[in-house]
Coordinates of C-alpha atoms and ligand atoms in Angstrom, one line a residue:
Chain A
M1 CA -169.6 59.0 3.9
V2 CA -171.4 59.0 0.6
E3 CA -169.6 62.2 -0.3
Q4 CA -166.3 60.6 0.5
V5 CA -167.0 57.6 -1.7
E6 CA -168.1 60.0 -4.5
K7 CA -164.9 61.9 -4.1
R8 CA -162.8 58.8 -4.4
I9 CA -164.6 57.7 -7.5
W10 CA -164.0 61.1 -9.1
E11 CA -160.4 61.0 -8.1
R12 CA -160.0 57.6 -9.7
I13 CA -161.7 58.7 -12.9
F14 CA -159.5 61.8 -13.0
K15 CA -156.3 59.7 -12.5
W16 CA -157.5 57.2 -15.1
S17 CA -158.2 59.9 -17.7
G18 CA -154.6 61.1 -17.3
S19 CA -153.2 57.6 -18.0
A20 CA -152.4 56.3 -21.5
A21 CA -155.4 54.0 -21.4
G22 CA -157.8 56.8 -20.3
M23 CA -156.5 59.3 -22.8
A24 CA -156.7 56.7 -25.6
V25 CA -160.3 55.8 -24.7
I26 CA -161.4 59.4 -24.3
M27 CA -159.7 60.4 -27.5
T28 CA -161.4 57.5 -29.4
V29 CA -164.8 58.6 -28.2
V30 CA -164.2 62.2 -29.0
V31 CA -162.9 61.4 -32.5
A32 CA -165.8 59.0 -33.1
V33 CA -168.3 61.6 -32.1
A34 CA -166.6 64.4 -34.1
A35 CA -166.4 62.2 -37.2
T36 CA -170.1 61.2 -36.8
L37 CA -171.2 64.8 -36.6
D38 CA -169.1 65.6 -39.6
R39 CA -169.9 62.7 -41.9
G40 CA -173.1 61.1 -40.5
G41 CA -174.1 58.2 -38.4
Y42 CA -172.8 55.5 -40.7
V43 CA -169.2 56.2 -39.5
L44 CA -170.2 55.2 -36.0
V45 CA -172.2 52.2 -37.2
N46 CA -169.4 50.9 -39.4
T47 CA -167.0 51.3 -36.5
V48 CA -169.2 49.5 -34.1
V49 CA -169.9 46.6 -36.4
T50 CA -166.3 46.2 -37.5
G51 CA -165.0 46.6 -34.0
G52 CA -167.4 44.0 -32.5
M53 CA -166.2 41.3 -34.8
L54 CA -162.6 42.4 -34.6
A55 CA -162.9 42.1 -30.8
L56 CA -163.7 38.4 -31.1
V57 CA -160.6 37.7 -33.2
A58 CA -158.3 39.9 -31.1
M59 CA -159.6 38.5 -27.8
G60 CA -158.6 35.0 -28.9
L61 CA -155.2 36.2 -30.0
A62 CA -154.7 37.9 -26.6
L63 CA -155.9 34.8 -24.8
V64 CA -153.6 32.4 -26.6
F65 CA -150.6 34.7 -26.0
G66 CA -151.5 35.4 -22.4
V67 CA -152.2 31.8 -21.3
M68 CA -150.0 29.7 -23.7
N69 CA -147.3 32.3 -24.6
I70 CA -147.9 31.6 -28.3
P71 CA -147.7 34.5 -30.7
M72 CA -150.4 33.1 -33.0
F73 CA -150.1 33.8 -36.7
A74 CA -152.5 31.1 -37.8
H75 CA -155.4 32.8 -36.1
G76 CA -156.8 34.1 -39.4
E77 CA -157.1 30.5 -40.6
Y78 CA -159.5 29.7 -37.8
F79 CA -161.5 32.7 -39.0
M80 CA -161.3 31.1 -42.5
I81 CA -162.4 27.7 -41.2
G82 CA -165.4 29.5 -39.6
S83 CA -166.4 31.1 -42.8
L84 CA -165.9 27.9 -44.8
T85 CA -168.0 25.9 -42.4
A86 CA -170.6 28.5 -42.4
Y87 CA -170.7 28.4 -46.2
Y88 CA -171.3 24.7 -46.4
V89 CA -173.8 24.7 -43.6
F90 CA -175.8 27.7 -44.7
T91 CA -176.0 27.0 -48.4
P92 CA -178.4 24.0 -48.0
I93 CA -180.3 25.9 -45.3
N94 CA -180.6 28.9 -47.6
N95 CA -182.0 26.7 -50.4
Y96 CA -184.6 25.4 -48.0
I97 CA -185.5 28.9 -46.9
T98 CA -185.9 30.1 -50.4
M99 CA -188.4 27.3 -51.0
H100 CA -190.2 27.7 -47.6
P101 CA -189.9 31.4 -46.7
D102 CA -192.2 31.0 -43.7
S103 CA -190.3 28.2 -42.0
A104 CA -188.7 28.8 -38.6
L105 CA -185.3 28.2 -40.3
T106 CA -185.3 31.8 -41.7
F107 CA -184.5 33.0 -38.2
I108 CA -182.8 29.9 -36.7
G109 CA -180.9 28.8 -39.8
P110 CA -178.2 31.5 -39.5
L111 CA -177.8 30.8 -35.8
I112 CA -177.4 27.1 -36.4
T113 CA -174.7 28.0 -39.0
I114 CA -172.8 30.1 -36.6
V115 CA -173.0 27.6 -33.8
A116 CA -171.8 24.9 -36.2
A117 CA -168.8 27.1 -37.2
M118 CA -168.1 27.7 -33.5
I119 CA -168.0 23.9 -32.8
V120 CA -165.8 23.2 -35.8
G121 CA -163.5 26.0 -34.7
A122 CA -163.3 24.5 -31.3
L123 CA -162.5 21.1 -32.7
V124 CA -159.8 22.4 -35.0
G125 CA -158.4 24.3 -32.0
V126 CA -158.2 21.0 -30.0
A127 CA -156.6 19.3 -33.0
S128 CA -154.0 22.1 -33.3
E129 CA -153.1 21.9 -29.6
V130 CA -152.9 18.1 -29.5
L131 CA -151.2 17.5 -32.9
V132 CA -148.9 20.6 -33.0
F133 CA -148.3 22.7 -29.9
S134 CA -148.4 19.9 -27.2
Q135 CA -145.9 18.0 -29.3
L136 CA -143.5 20.9 -29.3
R137 CA -144.1 21.4 -25.5
K138 CA -143.3 17.8 -24.9
R139 CA -140.0 18.1 -26.7
S140 CA -138.7 21.3 -25.3
R141 CA -139.9 24.5 -23.8
E142 CA -136.7 26.3 -24.5
N143 CA -137.0 29.3 -26.7
W144 CA -140.7 28.6 -26.6
V145 CA -142.0 31.9 -28.0
M146 CA -139.9 31.8 -31.1
N147 CA -140.4 28.1 -31.8
S148 CA -144.1 28.2 -31.3
F149 CA -144.3 31.4 -33.5
L150 CA -142.6 29.5 -36.3
L151 CA -145.0 26.7 -35.9
T152 CA -148.0 29.0 -36.2
V153 CA -146.6 30.5 -39.4
G154 CA -146.2 27.0 -40.8
L155 CA -149.7 26.0 -39.6
S156 CA -151.1 29.0 -41.4
V157 CA -149.4 28.1 -44.7
V158 CA -150.6 24.5 -44.4
L159 CA -154.2 25.5 -43.7
I160 CA -154.4 28.0 -46.5
N161 CA -153.1 25.5 -49.0
A162 CA -155.3 22.7 -47.6
H163 CA -158.3 25.0 -48.3
Q164 CA -157.1 25.6 -51.8
L165 CA -156.4 21.9 -52.4
F166 CA -159.7 20.6 -51.1
F167 CA -162.2 23.4 -51.6
G168 CA -160.7 25.4 -54.4
A169 CA -159.5 29.0 -54.5
D170 CA -162.8 30.6 -55.6
F171 CA -165.0 32.9 -53.5
K172 CA -167.6 30.9 -51.6
G173 CA -170.0 33.4 -50.3
I174 CA -173.6 34.2 -49.5
T175 CA -175.6 37.3 -50.1
R176 CA -177.3 37.5 -46.8
Y177 CA -178.1 35.6 -43.6
W178 CA -181.3 37.3 -42.4
A179 CA -183.9 38.3 -44.9
G180 CA -185.9 41.5 -44.5
P181 CA -185.6 45.2 -44.8
P182 CA -182.7 47.0 -43.2
I183 CA -183.1 48.6 -39.7
T184 CA -182.7 52.3 -39.3
V185 CA -180.8 53.9 -36.5
M186 CA -179.9 57.5 -36.4
D187 CA -181.0 57.9 -40.0
V188 CA -178.6 55.2 -41.1
F189 CA -179.8 52.1 -42.8
I190 CA -178.1 49.0 -41.3
S191 CA -178.6 45.7 -43.0
R192 CA -180.0 43.1 -40.7
D193 CA -176.8 41.0 -41.1
R194 CA -174.6 43.8 -39.8
A195 CA -176.9 44.5 -36.9
M196 CA -177.1 40.8 -36.0
S197 CA -173.3 40.4 -36.3
F198 CA -172.8 43.3 -33.9
A199 CA -175.4 41.9 -31.5
L200 CA -173.7 38.5 -31.6
A201 CA -170.3 40.0 -31.0
A202 CA -171.6 41.9 -28.0
I203 CA -173.3 38.8 -26.6
V204 CA -170.2 36.7 -27.0
V205 CA -167.9 39.3 -25.4
V206 CA -170.2 39.6 -22.4
V207 CA -170.6 35.8 -22.0
F208 CA -166.9 35.4 -22.3
W209 CA -166.2 38.0 -19.8
F210 CA -168.6 36.4 -17.3
F211 CA -167.0 33.0 -17.9
M212 CA -163.5 34.4 -17.3
T213 CA -164.5 36.3 -14.2
Y214 CA -167.0 34.2 -12.4
T215 CA -166.6 30.6 -13.3
R216 CA -164.2 28.2 -11.6
T217 CA -162.7 27.2 -15.0
G218 CA -162.4 30.8 -16.2
R219 CA -160.5 31.7 -13.0
A220 CA -158.3 28.7 -13.6
I221 CA -157.4 30.0 -17.0
R222 CA -156.5 33.4 -15.6
A223 CA -154.5 31.7 -12.9
V224 CA -152.5 29.8 -15.5
S225 CA -151.9 33.0 -17.4
Q226 CA -150.5 34.7 -14.3
D227 CA -148.4 31.9 -12.9
E228 CA -148.2 28.4 -14.3
N229 CA -146.4 26.9 -11.3
G230 CA -148.7 28.6 -9.0
A231 CA -151.6 27.1 -10.9
L232 CA -150.1 23.6 -10.6
M233 CA -149.5 24.1 -6.9
V234 CA -153.2 24.8 -6.2
G235 CA -154.2 21.7 -8.2
I236 CA -155.0 23.1 -11.6
G237 CA -154.3 20.6 -14.5
L238 CA -152.2 22.5 -17.1
K239 CA -153.0 20.2 -20.0
G240 CA -156.7 20.7 -19.8
I241 CA -156.5 24.4 -19.4
L242 CA -154.2 24.8 -22.4
L243 CA -156.5 22.7 -24.5
L244 CA -159.5 24.6 -23.5
T245 CA -157.8 28.0 -24.1
M246 CA -156.8 27.0 -27.6
S247 CA -160.2 25.7 -28.5
L248 CA -161.9 28.7 -26.9
S249 CA -159.8 31.2 -28.8
C250 CA -160.2 29.3 -32.1
S251 CA -163.9 29.1 -31.7
L252 CA -164.1 32.9 -31.2
A253 CA -162.3 33.4 -34.5
A254 CA -164.6 30.9 -36.2
I255 CA -167.7 32.7 -34.9
A256 CA -166.3 35.9 -36.4
G257 CA -165.6 34.2 -39.7
A258 CA -169.0 32.7 -39.9
S259 CA -170.9 35.9 -38.8
L260 CA -169.1 37.9 -41.5
L261 CA -169.6 35.4 -44.3
F262 CA -172.0 37.9 -46.0
M263 CA -169.1 40.4 -46.2
Y264 CA -166.1 38.2 -46.6
P265 CA -166.7 35.1 -48.7
A266 CA -164.7 32.0 -47.8
Y267 CA -161.5 31.8 -49.8
P268 CA -158.0 30.4 -48.8
S269 CA -156.4 33.6 -47.5
V270 CA -159.6 35.4 -46.3
G271 CA -158.1 35.2 -42.7
L272 CA -155.1 37.4 -43.4
E273 CA -156.8 40.7 -43.1
P274 CA -158.5 40.0 -39.8
L275 CA -155.3 38.5 -38.6
Y276 CA -153.3 41.7 -39.3
M277 CA -156.1 43.8 -37.9
A278 CA -156.2 41.7 -34.7
W279 CA -152.4 41.9 -34.3
F280 CA -152.7 45.7 -34.6
V281 CA -155.2 45.5 -31.8
V282 CA -153.2 43.3 -29.4
I283 CA -150.0 45.3 -30.0
L284 CA -152.0 48.5 -29.3
A285 CA -153.7 47.1 -26.2
G286 CA -150.8 45.1 -24.8
L287 CA -150.1 41.5 -25.5
G288 CA -152.1 39.0 -23.5
N289 CA -154.6 41.7 -22.3
V290 CA -158.0 40.3 -23.1
L291 CA -160.2 43.1 -21.9
G292 CA -157.9 45.7 -23.4
A293 CA -158.2 43.8 -26.7
V294 CA -162.0 44.6 -26.7
M295 CA -161.4 48.3 -26.4
G296 CA -158.4 48.2 -28.8
A297 CA -160.6 46.5 -31.4
F298 CA -163.0 49.5 -31.4
M299 CA -160.1 51.9 -31.7
V300 CA -158.5 50.1 -34.6
A301 CA -161.9 49.8 -36.2
L302 CA -162.5 53.5 -35.9
L303 CA -159.0 54.2 -37.3
K304 CA -159.7 52.0 -40.3
V305 CA -163.1 53.5 -40.9
L306 CA -161.8 57.1 -40.7
T307 CA -158.8 56.3 -42.9
I308 CA -161.1 55.0 -45.6
E309 CA -163.5 57.9 -45.1
Y310 CA -161.0 60.8 -45.1
I311 CA -157.9 59.5 -46.9
G312 CA -158.9 56.7 -49.1
S313 CA -159.4 53.0 -49.0
G314 CA -155.9 52.1 -50.1
W315 CA -154.5 53.5 -46.9
D316 CA -156.5 51.5 -44.4
F317 CA -153.5 49.3 -43.5
V318 CA -150.9 52.1 -43.7
V319 CA -152.3 54.3 -41.0
P320 CA -152.9 51.6 -38.4
S321 CA -149.3 50.3 -39.0
A322 CA -147.9 53.8 -38.6
L323 CA -149.8 54.1 -35.3
I324 CA -148.5 50.8 -34.1
I325 CA -144.9 52.0 -34.7
V326 CA -145.6 55.1 -32.7
V327 CA -147.2 53.1 -29.9
L328 CA -144.3 50.6 -29.8
I329 CA -141.8 53.5 -29.5
F330 CA -143.6 55.3 -26.7
K331 CA -145.4 52.6 -24.9
P332 CA -143.9 49.2 -25.8
S333 CA -146.2 47.4 -23.3
G334 CA -149.3 48.6 -25.1
I335 CA -151.7 51.3 -24.1
F336 CA -153.5 49.2 -21.5
G337 CA -150.1 47.7 -20.4
S338 CA -150.8 47.5 -16.7
E339 CA -153.9 49.5 -16.2
V340 CA -156.6 46.8 -16.6
R341 CA -156.8 43.9 -14.2
G342 CA -156.5 40.1 -14.5
I343 CA -155.7 38.2 -17.7
L344 CA -158.6 40.1 -18.6
D345 CA -155.5 42.1 -17.9
K346 CA -151.9 41.1 -18.3
Chain B
M1 CA -144.4 7.3 7.4
L2 CA -146.3 10.1 5.8
L3 CA -143.5 11.0 3.3
E4 CA -140.7 8.8 2.3
V5 CA -138.0 9.9 -0.2
K6 CA -135.6 7.2 -1.3
N7 CA -132.4 7.7 -3.2
L8 CA -133.8 10.6 -5.1
N9 CA -131.9 12.0 -8.0
A10 CA -133.2 15.1 -9.7
G11 CA -132.2 18.3 -11.6
Y12 CA -132.9 20.6 -14.5
G13 CA -132.5 19.2 -18.0
F14 CA -129.1 17.4 -18.0
L15 CA -128.0 19.3 -14.9
Q16 CA -128.2 17.0 -11.9
I17 CA -128.7 18.8 -8.6
L18 CA -129.9 16.2 -6.1
R19 CA -127.8 13.1 -5.5
D20 CA -129.2 10.1 -3.7
V21 CA -131.4 12.1 -1.3
S22 CA -133.3 10.1 1.2
L23 CA -135.5 11.5 3.9
T24 CA -138.7 10.8 5.8
V25 CA -141.4 12.9 7.5
D26 CA -143.8 11.3 9.9
T27 CA -147.3 12.6 10.6
G28 CA -147.4 15.6 12.9
E29 CA -143.6 16.1 12.7
Y30 CA -141.9 19.5 12.2
V31 CA -138.9 18.8 10.1
C32 CA -136.4 21.2 8.6
L33 CA -134.0 21.0 5.7
V34 CA -131.0 23.3 6.0
G35 CA -127.9 23.9 3.9
P36 CA -125.8 26.5 2.1
N37 CA -127.0 28.5 -0.9
G38 CA -127.3 26.4 -4.0
A39 CA -127.3 23.1 -2.1
G40 CA -130.6 22.0 -3.7
K41 CA -133.0 22.6 -0.8
S42 CA -135.6 24.3 -3.0
T43 CA -135.1 21.7 -5.7
T44 CA -135.9 19.0 -3.1
L45 CA -139.2 20.6 -2.2
K46 CA -140.0 21.3 -5.8
T47 CA -139.3 17.7 -6.7
I48 CA -141.6 16.4 -3.9
A49 CA -144.3 18.8 -5.0
G50 CA -144.1 17.6 -8.7
L51 CA -142.7 20.8 -10.2
V52 CA -139.4 19.2 -11.1
S53 CA -139.5 15.6 -12.3
P54 CA -137.1 13.1 -10.7
M55 CA -134.4 11.3 -12.7
S56 CA -134.5 8.3 -10.5
G57 CA -135.5 7.3 -7.0
E58 CA -138.8 7.0 -5.2
I59 CA -141.1 9.4 -3.5
L60 CA -143.9 7.8 -1.4
F61 CA -146.7 9.8 0.1
K62 CA -149.0 7.8 2.5
G63 CA -147.2 4.7 1.0
E64 CA -148.2 5.7 -2.5
P65 CA -145.6 6.5 -5.2
I66 CA -146.0 10.1 -6.3
G67 CA -142.6 10.6 -8.0
G68 CA -143.1 11.9 -11.5
L69 CA -146.7 13.0 -11.1
P70 CA -147.4 16.5 -12.3
G71 CA -147.8 19.2 -9.7
N72 CA -151.5 19.4 -9.8
K73 CA -151.9 15.7 -9.0
V74 CA -149.5 15.9 -6.1
A75 CA -151.4 18.9 -4.8
R76 CA -154.6 16.9 -4.9
K77 CA -153.0 14.1 -2.8
G78 CA -152.6 16.6 0.0
I79 CA -149.2 18.2 -0.4
A80 CA -149.1 22.0 -0.4
L81 CA -145.9 23.8 -1.4
V82 CA -145.2 27.4 -0.4
S83 CA -142.4 28.1 -2.8
E84 CA -139.5 30.4 -2.6
A85 CA -140.8 32.5 -5.5
M86 CA -144.3 32.2 -3.9
N87 CA -145.9 31.9 -7.3
L88 CA -148.9 34.1 -6.3
F89 CA -151.4 35.2 -8.9
V90 CA -150.3 38.8 -9.0
N91 CA -153.2 40.3 -10.8
M92 CA -155.7 38.7 -8.5
T93 CA -156.8 40.1 -5.1
V94 CA -155.8 38.5 -1.8
Q95 CA -159.3 37.0 -1.6
E96 CA -159.1 35.6 -5.1
N97 CA -155.7 34.1 -4.5
L98 CA -157.0 32.3 -1.4
A99 CA -160.1 31.2 -3.4
M100 CA -157.7 29.7 -6.0
G101 CA -155.9 27.9 -3.2
A102 CA -159.2 26.0 -2.5
Y103 CA -159.5 25.1 -6.2
T104 CA -159.7 21.4 -5.4
I105 CA -162.4 21.9 -2.8
R106 CA -165.9 21.9 -4.3
D107 CA -167.9 22.3 -1.2
K108 CA -168.8 25.9 -0.6
R109 CA -169.1 25.5 3.2
L110 CA -165.7 23.9 3.4
Q111 CA -164.2 26.7 1.4
K112 CA -165.7 29.2 3.8
D113 CA -164.3 27.3 6.7
R114 CA -160.8 27.2 5.2
L115 CA -161.0 31.0 4.5
D116 CA -162.0 31.7 8.1
F117 CA -159.1 29.5 9.3
V118 CA -156.6 31.3 7.2
F119 CA -157.9 34.8 8.1
D120 CA -157.7 33.7 11.8
L121 CA -154.1 32.7 11.4
F122 CA -153.2 35.8 9.4
P123 CA -155.5 38.7 10.5
R124 CA -153.3 41.0 8.4
L125 CA -154.8 39.4 5.3
V126 CA -158.3 40.4 6.3
E127 CA -157.5 44.1 6.0
R128 CA -155.9 43.5 2.7
R129 CA -158.4 41.2 1.2
N130 CA -159.2 43.4 -1.8
Q131 CA -155.7 44.4 -2.6
L132 CA -153.9 42.9 -5.6
A133 CA -151.3 40.3 -4.6
G134 CA -148.8 42.0 -6.9
T135 CA -148.9 45.2 -4.9
M136 CA -148.4 43.7 -1.4
S137 CA -145.2 43.9 0.7
G138 CA -142.9 41.0 0.9
G139 CA -144.1 39.9 4.3
E140 CA -147.7 40.1 3.4
R141 CA -147.0 38.1 0.3
K142 CA -145.4 35.4 2.3
M143 CA -148.4 35.2 4.6
L144 CA -150.7 35.1 1.5
A145 CA -148.5 32.3 0.0
I146 CA -148.7 30.2 3.2
G147 CA -152.5 31.0 3.5
R148 CA -153.1 29.9 -0.1
G149 CA -151.2 26.7 0.6
L150 CA -153.4 26.1 3.6
M151 CA -156.7 26.7 1.7
S152 CA -156.7 23.2 0.3
N153 CA -156.5 21.7 3.8
P154 CA -153.2 19.8 3.0
T155 CA -151.8 16.9 5.0
L156 CA -148.3 18.0 4.5
L157 CA -147.1 21.6 4.1
L158 CA -143.7 22.3 2.5
V159 CA -142.5 25.8 3.2
D160 CA -139.5 27.3 1.4
E161 CA -137.8 30.1 3.4
P162 CA -140.6 31.5 5.4
S163 CA -138.3 34.3 6.7
F164 CA -136.7 35.3 3.5
G165 CA -136.6 39.1 3.2
L166 CA -138.7 39.6 6.3
A167 CA -137.9 41.9 9.2
P168 CA -137.2 40.1 12.5
L169 CA -140.6 41.0 14.0
L170 CA -142.4 39.5 10.9
T171 CA -140.1 36.5 10.9
E172 CA -141.1 35.8 14.4
S173 CA -144.8 36.1 13.6
V174 CA -144.5 33.8 10.6
F175 CA -142.7 31.2 12.7
Q176 CA -145.4 31.6 15.3
S177 CA -148.1 30.8 12.7
L178 CA -146.2 27.7 11.7
D179 CA -146.0 26.7 15.4
T180 CA -149.7 27.2 15.7
L181 CA -150.3 24.9 12.8
I182 CA -148.0 22.2 14.2
K183 CA -149.9 22.4 17.5
Q184 CA -153.1 21.8 15.5
G185 CA -151.6 18.6 14.1
M186 CA -150.3 19.7 10.8
T187 CA -147.1 18.2 9.3
I188 CA -144.6 20.7 8.1
M189 CA -141.3 20.5 6.3
V190 CA -139.5 23.8 6.3
V191 CA -136.4 25.0 4.4
E192 CA -134.6 27.9 6.1
Q193 CA -131.5 30.1 6.0
N194 CA -132.0 31.1 9.6
V195 CA -130.4 27.9 10.9
T196 CA -130.2 28.8 14.6
K197 CA -133.9 29.8 14.8
T198 CA -135.0 26.8 12.7
L199 CA -133.1 24.2 14.7
S200 CA -134.6 25.7 17.9
V201 CA -138.2 25.2 16.8
T202 CA -138.2 22.0 14.7
D203 CA -138.2 18.4 15.9
R204 CA -135.8 17.0 13.4
G205 CA -133.5 18.2 10.7
Y206 CA -131.6 17.3 7.6
V207 CA -128.4 19.0 6.3
L208 CA -128.1 19.2 2.6
E209 CA -124.8 20.1 0.9
N210 CA -124.0 19.9 -2.8
G211 CA -127.2 17.9 -3.4
R212 CA -126.4 15.3 -0.8
I213 CA -127.8 14.7 2.7
E214 CA -124.7 15.1 4.9
L215 CA -126.3 14.9 8.3
S216 CA -129.6 14.3 9.9
G217 CA -130.9 13.9 13.4
K218 CA -132.8 15.7 16.1
S219 CA -132.7 19.4 15.7
S220 CA -131.3 20.0 19.2
D221 CA -128.4 17.6 18.4
L222 CA -127.8 19.2 15.1
A223 CA -127.6 22.6 16.8
C224 CA -124.7 21.3 18.9
D225 CA -123.0 19.5 16.1
A226 CA -119.5 20.7 15.3
H227 CA -119.9 20.4 11.5
V228 CA -123.1 22.3 11.5
R229 CA -121.7 25.0 13.8
K230 CA -118.7 25.4 11.5
V231 CA -120.6 25.5 8.2
F232 CA -123.5 27.7 9.3
L233 CA -122.5 29.6 12.3
G234 CA -118.8 30.0 11.6
V235 CA -117.8 28.8 15.0
Ligands
ATP401 N1 -134.8 26.3 -13.1 C1 -133.5 26.0 -13.0 N2 -132.8 25.7 -14.0 C2 -131.4 25.3 -13.9 N3 -130.8 25.3 -12.8 C3 -131.4 25.6 -11.6 C4 -132.8 26.0 -11.7 N4 -133.2 26.2 -10.4 C5 -132.1 26.1 -9.6 N5 -131.1 25.7 -10.4 C6 -129.7 25.4 -9.8 O1 -129.9 24.3 -9.0 C7 -129.0 24.5 -7.8 C8 -129.8 24.3 -6.6 O2 -130.8 25.3 -6.5 P1 -131.8 25.4 -5.3 O3 -132.7 26.5 -5.6 O4 -132.4 24.1 -5.1 O5 -130.8 25.8 -4.1 P2 -131.2 26.2 -2.6 O6 -130.5 25.2 -1.8 O7 -132.6 26.3 -2.5 O8 -130.5 27.5 -2.5 P3 -130.9 28.9 -1.8 O9 -130.5 28.7 -0.3 O10 -130.1 30.0 -2.4 O11 -132.4 29.1 -2.0 C9 -128.4 25.8 -8.0 O12 -127.0 25.7 -8.4 C10 -129.2 26.5 -9.0 O13 -128.4 27.4 -9.8
MG402 MG1 -133.9 27.9 -2.2

């Protein structure tokens, strides 16, 4: 009995490792380990830290496409809004911390900042849905993907310019969130900020996954992504779900923007790089596939880190783009196309 | 009257399909809607269920106007639609699909009762409970679609083509399940291609042609009607 179960599990793993998804994951791990042995642990650390935050942005992108069918090109601006909010919330906190280094704010301050960015991101998401996308939906759902895509591009331009107009085009950054000496892992010094940003990303991904899998509302979101009419037929209100989806995915991007403020200062077009990277991820993983986006994020992060490491930092967009072209030719539905389940799985 | 449709006009965009459709369904009745392909049968059911919005006319459910309400509100009033396309959640398992069917029920015990009820009606679904809906056969999907509709404990069940694409044996078993439901006091309105079979099991029927109700009456009378026999049975 036990043997049989064991055999079946092995069979599954074997089958999976032969599929595109399995091969990609295994190859990623092998390459990551090889590069780490070759160049040192910091390759792995950089990959993991970049990948974690990229996962947040890409998950939101996948969610908005999977549930609302919007190819979102304003997602970088929610990242930007997150970093901008974080800058204005953290600067006074930081001043206070500098004066009172022993206060509890030294630890809680950064968390307050990130939560504030998350809330602002969610609110801006709600505003975008109410003021922009629901207006289009009311008028016509014909040619929806193209029309909503054009709207997101317009929204992106408006938000970038609004930032420039009201907050200026200069870099608004901080030097660090968490004070203290760096942590050492595998002989690599990791700044506290990087370590915390990875921890945060990991927590958010896990909480999000739980939410989508086990809560009533999370299941309703997945139901809408799989069949809108089916969702209506079982009594799920579409409007509420769409609103929630948009605000969730925007707040994910804002969390990423806020957490990375120590690396990427807030400026009008700071969101473009994460946006492109996140699009690489969702194309690689399969549009609308949320769980795939998490794995894809680490693959793209590894690719980026390795390109910078072995080829040169000017190439870090070229190599991923080239890979995307190859993927689109051979596996247009993405590597995780149909392998992973749910919307955590489209 | 449980359901009253009065002078309903509906369609898609500017394209009008239903013209002046009026029909009623009383509590406990087994009513059918038959007609040639493209007559607007599915459109009628979808309009009642709130998936297509009416252009004009009235839809009353338990005396309350429901025309123009979105599908989720209609579902909450106690109307369940088992659509032609079934609209299952293909990346969820059978059990998850059924759980979604009970979305409007908050009480865990009641959910369990409904699940037992559906598994009782379709034992086949029990064996398949962990299979993804998207990988099921046509017949199993139909059972799942009906099962999901029943999970919310609806007052009125609208079923679009229960026998579509099913082998005779399965068709028989699906009709038997509907029969069981009727015996338990459920109200059902069914749309079917299999006119002979449908008229032999239902109480009353409507004949829809080109978006208009052309005939209505007791099913046994319709089965003998010259027009019906000419249009559907070719005799
Ligand atoms: N989503 C839609 N958009 C535009 N026209 C539609 C749509 N759905 C159905 N129609 C048209 O409405 C008419 C009636 O369709 P409906 O599905 O109600 O027919 P039906 O009586 O159910 O036919 P069948 O027996 O083939 O299922 C058809 O001419 C069809 O082409
Ligand atoms: Mg039909």
